[in-house]
Short mmCIF file of C-alpha atoms in Angstrom, two decimals:
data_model
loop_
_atom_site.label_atom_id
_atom_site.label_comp_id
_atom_site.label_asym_id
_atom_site.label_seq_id
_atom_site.Cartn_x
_atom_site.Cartn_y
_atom_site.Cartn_z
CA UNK A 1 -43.54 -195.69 -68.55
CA UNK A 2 -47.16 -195.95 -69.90
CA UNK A 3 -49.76 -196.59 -67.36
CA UNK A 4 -52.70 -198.45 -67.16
CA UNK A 5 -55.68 -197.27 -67.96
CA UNK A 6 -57.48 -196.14 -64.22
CA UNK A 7 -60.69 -198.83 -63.62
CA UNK A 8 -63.97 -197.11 -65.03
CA UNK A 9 -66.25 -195.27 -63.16
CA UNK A 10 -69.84 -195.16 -62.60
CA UNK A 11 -71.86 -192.11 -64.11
CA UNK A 12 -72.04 -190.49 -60.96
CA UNK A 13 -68.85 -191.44 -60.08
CA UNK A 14 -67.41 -189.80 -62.90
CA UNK A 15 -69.27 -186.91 -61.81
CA UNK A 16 -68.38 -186.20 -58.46
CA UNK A 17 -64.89 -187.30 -59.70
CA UNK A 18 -64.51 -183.72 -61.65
CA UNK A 19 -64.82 -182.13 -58.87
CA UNK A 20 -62.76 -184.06 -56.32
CA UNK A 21 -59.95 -184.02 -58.79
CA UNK A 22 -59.69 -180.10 -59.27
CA UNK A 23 -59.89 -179.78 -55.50
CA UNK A 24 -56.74 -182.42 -54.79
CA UNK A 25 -54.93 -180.23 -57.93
CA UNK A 26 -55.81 -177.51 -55.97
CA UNK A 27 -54.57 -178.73 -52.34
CA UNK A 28 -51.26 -180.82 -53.82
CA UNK A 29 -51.28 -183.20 -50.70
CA UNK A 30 -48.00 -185.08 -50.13
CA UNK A 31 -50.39 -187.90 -48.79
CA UNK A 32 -53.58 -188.95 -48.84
CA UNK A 33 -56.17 -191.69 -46.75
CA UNK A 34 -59.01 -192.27 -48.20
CA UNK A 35 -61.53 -194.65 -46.18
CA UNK A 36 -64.19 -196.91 -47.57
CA UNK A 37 -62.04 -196.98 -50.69
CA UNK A 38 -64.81 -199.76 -52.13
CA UNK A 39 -63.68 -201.18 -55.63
CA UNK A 40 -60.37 -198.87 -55.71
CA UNK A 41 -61.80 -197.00 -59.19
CA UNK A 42 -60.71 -193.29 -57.42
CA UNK A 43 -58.59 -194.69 -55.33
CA UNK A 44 -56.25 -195.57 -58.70
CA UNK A 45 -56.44 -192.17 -59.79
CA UNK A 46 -55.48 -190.61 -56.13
CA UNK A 47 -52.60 -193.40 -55.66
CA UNK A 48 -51.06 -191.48 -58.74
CA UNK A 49 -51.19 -188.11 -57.23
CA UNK A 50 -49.21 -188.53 -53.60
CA UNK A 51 -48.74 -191.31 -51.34
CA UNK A 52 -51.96 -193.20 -50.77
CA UNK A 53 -53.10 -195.32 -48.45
CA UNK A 54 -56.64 -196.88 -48.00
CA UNK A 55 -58.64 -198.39 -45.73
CA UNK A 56 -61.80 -200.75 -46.81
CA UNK A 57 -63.73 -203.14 -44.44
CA UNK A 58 -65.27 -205.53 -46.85
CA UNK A 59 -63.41 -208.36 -47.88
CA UNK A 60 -64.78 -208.79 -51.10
CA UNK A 61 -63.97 -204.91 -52.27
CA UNK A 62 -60.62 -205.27 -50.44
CA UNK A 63 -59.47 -207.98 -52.31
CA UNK A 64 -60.09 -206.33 -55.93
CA UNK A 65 -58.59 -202.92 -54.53
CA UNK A 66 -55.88 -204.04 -53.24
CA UNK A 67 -54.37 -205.57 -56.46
CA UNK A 68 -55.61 -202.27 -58.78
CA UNK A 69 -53.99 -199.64 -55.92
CA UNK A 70 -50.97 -201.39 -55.47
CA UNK A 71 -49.79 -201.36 -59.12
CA UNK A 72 -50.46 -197.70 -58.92
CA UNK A 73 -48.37 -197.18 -56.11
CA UNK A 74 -50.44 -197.09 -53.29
CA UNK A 75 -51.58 -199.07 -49.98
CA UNK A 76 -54.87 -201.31 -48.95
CA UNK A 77 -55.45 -201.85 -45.19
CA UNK A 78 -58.19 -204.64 -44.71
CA UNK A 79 -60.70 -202.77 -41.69
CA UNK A 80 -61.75 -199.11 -41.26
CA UNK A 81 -60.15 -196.22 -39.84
CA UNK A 82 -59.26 -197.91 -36.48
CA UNK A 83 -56.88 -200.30 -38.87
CA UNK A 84 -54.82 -197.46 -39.55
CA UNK A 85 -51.58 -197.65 -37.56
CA UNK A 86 -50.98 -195.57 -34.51
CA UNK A 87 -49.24 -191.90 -35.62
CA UNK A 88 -49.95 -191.93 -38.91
CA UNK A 89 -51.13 -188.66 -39.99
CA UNK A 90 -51.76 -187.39 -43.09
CA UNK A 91 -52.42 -184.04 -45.44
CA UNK A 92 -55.88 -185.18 -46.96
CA UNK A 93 -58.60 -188.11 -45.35
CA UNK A 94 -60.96 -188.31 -47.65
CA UNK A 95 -64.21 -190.48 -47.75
CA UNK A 96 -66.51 -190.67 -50.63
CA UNK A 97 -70.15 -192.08 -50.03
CA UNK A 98 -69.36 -193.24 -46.50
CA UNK A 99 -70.54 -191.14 -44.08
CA UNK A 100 -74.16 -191.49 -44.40
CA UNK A 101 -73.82 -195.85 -43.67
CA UNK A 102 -72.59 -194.92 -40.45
CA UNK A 103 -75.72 -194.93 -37.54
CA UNK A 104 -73.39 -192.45 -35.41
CA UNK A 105 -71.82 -190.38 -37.58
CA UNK A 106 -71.08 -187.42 -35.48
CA UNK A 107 -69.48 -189.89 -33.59
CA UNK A 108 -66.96 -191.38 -36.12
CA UNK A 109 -66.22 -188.25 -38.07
CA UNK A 110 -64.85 -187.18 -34.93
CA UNK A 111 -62.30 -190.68 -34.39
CA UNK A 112 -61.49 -189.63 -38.29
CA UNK A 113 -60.28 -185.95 -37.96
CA UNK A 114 -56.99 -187.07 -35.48
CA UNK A 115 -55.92 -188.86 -38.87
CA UNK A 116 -55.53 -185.34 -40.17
CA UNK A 117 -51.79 -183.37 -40.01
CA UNK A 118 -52.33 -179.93 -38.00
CA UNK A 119 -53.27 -177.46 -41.00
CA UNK A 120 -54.27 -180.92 -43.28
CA UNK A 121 -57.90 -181.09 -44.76
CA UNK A 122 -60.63 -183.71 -45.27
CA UNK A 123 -62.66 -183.85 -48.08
CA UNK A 124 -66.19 -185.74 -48.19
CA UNK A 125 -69.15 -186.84 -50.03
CA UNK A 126 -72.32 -187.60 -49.21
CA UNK A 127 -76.05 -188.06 -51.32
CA UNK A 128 -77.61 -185.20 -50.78
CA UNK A 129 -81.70 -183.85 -49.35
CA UNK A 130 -83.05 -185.80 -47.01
CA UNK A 131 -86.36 -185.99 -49.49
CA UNK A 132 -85.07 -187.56 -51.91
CA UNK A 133 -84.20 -190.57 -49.79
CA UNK A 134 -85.58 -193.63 -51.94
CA UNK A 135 -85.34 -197.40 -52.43
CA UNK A 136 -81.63 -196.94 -53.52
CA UNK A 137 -80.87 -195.51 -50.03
CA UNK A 138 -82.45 -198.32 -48.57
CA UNK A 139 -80.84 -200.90 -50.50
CA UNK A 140 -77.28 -199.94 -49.81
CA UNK A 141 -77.20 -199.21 -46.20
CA UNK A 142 -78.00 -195.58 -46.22
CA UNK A 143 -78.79 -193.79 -42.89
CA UNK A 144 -80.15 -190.90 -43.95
CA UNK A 145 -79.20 -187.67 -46.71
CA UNK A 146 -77.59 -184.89 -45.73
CA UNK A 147 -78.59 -180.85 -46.13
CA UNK A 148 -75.48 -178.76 -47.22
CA UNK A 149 -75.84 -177.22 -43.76
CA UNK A 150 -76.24 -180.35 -41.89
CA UNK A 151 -72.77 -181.39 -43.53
CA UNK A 152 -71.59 -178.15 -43.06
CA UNK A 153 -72.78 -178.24 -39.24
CA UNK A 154 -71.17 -181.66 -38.23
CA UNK A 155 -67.63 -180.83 -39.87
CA UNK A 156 -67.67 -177.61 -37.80
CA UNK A 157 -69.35 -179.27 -34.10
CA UNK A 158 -66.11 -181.82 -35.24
CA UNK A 159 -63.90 -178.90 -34.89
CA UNK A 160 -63.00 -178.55 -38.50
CA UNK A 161 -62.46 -174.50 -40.20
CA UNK A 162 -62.66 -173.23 -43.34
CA UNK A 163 -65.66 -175.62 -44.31
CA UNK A 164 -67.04 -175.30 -47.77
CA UNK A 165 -69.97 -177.54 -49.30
CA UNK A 166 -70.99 -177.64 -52.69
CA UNK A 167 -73.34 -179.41 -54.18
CA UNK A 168 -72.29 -181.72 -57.61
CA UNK A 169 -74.62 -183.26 -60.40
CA UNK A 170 -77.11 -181.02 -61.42
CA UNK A 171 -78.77 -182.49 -63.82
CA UNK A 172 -77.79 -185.66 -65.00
CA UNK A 173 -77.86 -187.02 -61.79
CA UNK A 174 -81.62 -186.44 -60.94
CA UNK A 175 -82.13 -189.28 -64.03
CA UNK A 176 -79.29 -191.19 -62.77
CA UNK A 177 -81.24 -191.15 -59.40
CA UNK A 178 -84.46 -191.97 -60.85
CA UNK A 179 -82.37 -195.40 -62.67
CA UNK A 180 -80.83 -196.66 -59.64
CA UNK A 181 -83.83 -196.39 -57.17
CA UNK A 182 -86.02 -198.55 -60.40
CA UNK A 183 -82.80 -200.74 -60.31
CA UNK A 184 -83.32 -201.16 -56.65
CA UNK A 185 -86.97 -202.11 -56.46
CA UNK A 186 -86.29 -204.67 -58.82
CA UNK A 187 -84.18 -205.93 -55.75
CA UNK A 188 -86.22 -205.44 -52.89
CA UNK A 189 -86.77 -209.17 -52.13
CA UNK A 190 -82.94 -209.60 -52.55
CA UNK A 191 -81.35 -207.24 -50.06
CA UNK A 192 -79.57 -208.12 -47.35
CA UNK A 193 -81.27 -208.44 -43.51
CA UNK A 194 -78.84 -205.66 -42.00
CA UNK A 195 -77.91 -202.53 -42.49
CA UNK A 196 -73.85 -203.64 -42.17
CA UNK A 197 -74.43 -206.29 -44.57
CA UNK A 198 -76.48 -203.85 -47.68
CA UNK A 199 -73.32 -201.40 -46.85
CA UNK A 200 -70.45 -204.02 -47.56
CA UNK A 201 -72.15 -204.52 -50.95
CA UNK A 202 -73.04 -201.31 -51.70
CA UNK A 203 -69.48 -200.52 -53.38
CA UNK A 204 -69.94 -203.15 -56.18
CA UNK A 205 -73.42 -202.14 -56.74
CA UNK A 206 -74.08 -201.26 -60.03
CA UNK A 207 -70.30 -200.46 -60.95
CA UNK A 208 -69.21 -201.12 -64.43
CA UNK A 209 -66.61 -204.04 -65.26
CA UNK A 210 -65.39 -203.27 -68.56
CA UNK A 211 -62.63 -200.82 -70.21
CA UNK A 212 -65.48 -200.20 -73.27
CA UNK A 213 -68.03 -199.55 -71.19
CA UNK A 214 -65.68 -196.93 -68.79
CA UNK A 215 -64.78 -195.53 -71.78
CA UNK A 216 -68.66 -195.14 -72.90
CA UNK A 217 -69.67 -193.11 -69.65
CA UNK A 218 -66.58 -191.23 -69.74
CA UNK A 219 -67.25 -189.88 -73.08
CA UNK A 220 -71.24 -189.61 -72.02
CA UNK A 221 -70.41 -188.08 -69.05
CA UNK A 222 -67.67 -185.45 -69.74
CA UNK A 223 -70.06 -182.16 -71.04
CA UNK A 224 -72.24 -183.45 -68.29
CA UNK A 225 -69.27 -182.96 -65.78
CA UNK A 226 -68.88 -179.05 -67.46
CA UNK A 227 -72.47 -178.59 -66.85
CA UNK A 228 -72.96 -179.02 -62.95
CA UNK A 229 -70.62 -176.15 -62.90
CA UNK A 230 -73.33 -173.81 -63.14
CA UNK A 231 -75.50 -175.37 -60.59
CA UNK A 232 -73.35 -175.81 -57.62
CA UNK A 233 -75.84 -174.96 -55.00
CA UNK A 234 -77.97 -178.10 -57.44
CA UNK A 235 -77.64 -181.34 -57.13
CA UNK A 236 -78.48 -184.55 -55.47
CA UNK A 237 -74.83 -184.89 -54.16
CA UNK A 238 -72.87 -183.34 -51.66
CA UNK A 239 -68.99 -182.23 -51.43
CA UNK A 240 -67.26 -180.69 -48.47
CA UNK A 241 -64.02 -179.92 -48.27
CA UNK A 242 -62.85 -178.73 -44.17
CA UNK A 243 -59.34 -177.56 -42.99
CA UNK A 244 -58.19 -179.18 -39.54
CA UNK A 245 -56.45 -176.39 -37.65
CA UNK A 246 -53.27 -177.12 -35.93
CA UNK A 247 -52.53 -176.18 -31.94
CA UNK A 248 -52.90 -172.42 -30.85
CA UNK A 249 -49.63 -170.69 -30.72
CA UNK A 250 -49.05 -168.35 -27.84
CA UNK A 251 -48.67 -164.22 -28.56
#
């Protein structure tokens, strides 16, 4: 059975993408919950590595992810991770470029990690150094940027093991920074009042709709995607990956 082709990526998207998918290859989860799934572009591409299931609060995102994930296989809940039903547990809970829209994230991280199987992992990303917080931040609902030990720090006060954080994107995507906080400015006068209300659109900002274009920034993208391998303590992006221990067993 031929597939369809998975929705395009973003540049950085397609970026951090090389990375996530070597660490899934890596961990082989039997399932996988990924929340704040936006447009469903990765979450295509997880659906068609275990059982997926995905969790995304805006209505608009939800109702083009739903559709794409489900002909791969997988599973849209409408809400966040309090939508998910009671007992479900899972290997992986990933959440890509979430994190930092949430005011108490300490907070929330730690109503995400019971979603977790005992020995399971969750696997993040998050913008990265707090300096280079611009109009792009702003725009989209962005709380702050994250240190690799801040990242580091919260996964481990969570009660997460086995944390590791690596940065992704050196160097493309300093210039693709650089385009989306110009892209941004242009507009200031536009955004919404709220922070809640910039984050629900912050998934379709700026993500392209066509299979040629995809294609395009694939093909741009791929040495790119090589390259950041020799930089990972470099970049303005941020990927942890955190094993959840299961109960203490008695000597």
């Amino acid at each position: 059975m031929r597939l369809e082709p998975a929705p395009p990526l973003p540049p950085r998207a397609r970026l951090r993408w090389t990375v996530v998918r070597s660490l899934v290859a890596r961990l082989r989860p039997a399932t996988i919950l990924e929340l704040g799934c936006g447009l469903g572009a990765v979450g295509v591409r997880l659906a068609r590595t275990a059982t997926y299931v995905a969790a995304e609060p805006d209505a608009r995102s939800y109702s083009v992810a739903k559709p794409r994930i489900a002909a791969a296989g997988g599973e849209v809940i409408h809400g966040d991770h309090t939508a998910v039903p009671d007992g479900r547990r899972f290997d992986l809970v990933a959440a890509f470029e979430v994190l930092e829209h949430i005011e108490h994230d300490a907070e929330v991280l730690a109503q995400w990690l019971p979603l977790v199987k005992p020995d399971g992992h969750v696997l993040l990303s998050v913008p990265a150094d707090p300096r280079l917080f611009g109009p792009h931040d702003a725009l989209v609902g962005h709380y702050r940027r994250y240190t690799a030990e801040d990242l580091r720090r919260l996964l481990t006060d969570a009660g997460a093991v086995d944390v590791q954080v690596r940065h992704y994107g050196w160097p493309l995507a300093y210039l693709l920074e650089h385009v989306r906080n110009g892209a941004a400015r242009r507009r200031e006068g536009t955004a919404a009042d709220t922070a809640a209300e910039r984050t629900a659109g912050s998934g379709r900002f700026l993500q392209p709709r066509s299979a040629v274009l995809g294609h395009a920034i694939r093909v741009a993208v791929m040495p790119f995607g090589v390259l950041q391998r020799l930089r990972p303590g470099t970049g303005p992006g941020l990927i942890a990956l955190a094993r959840i221990p299961g109960p203490a067993t008695g000597g």
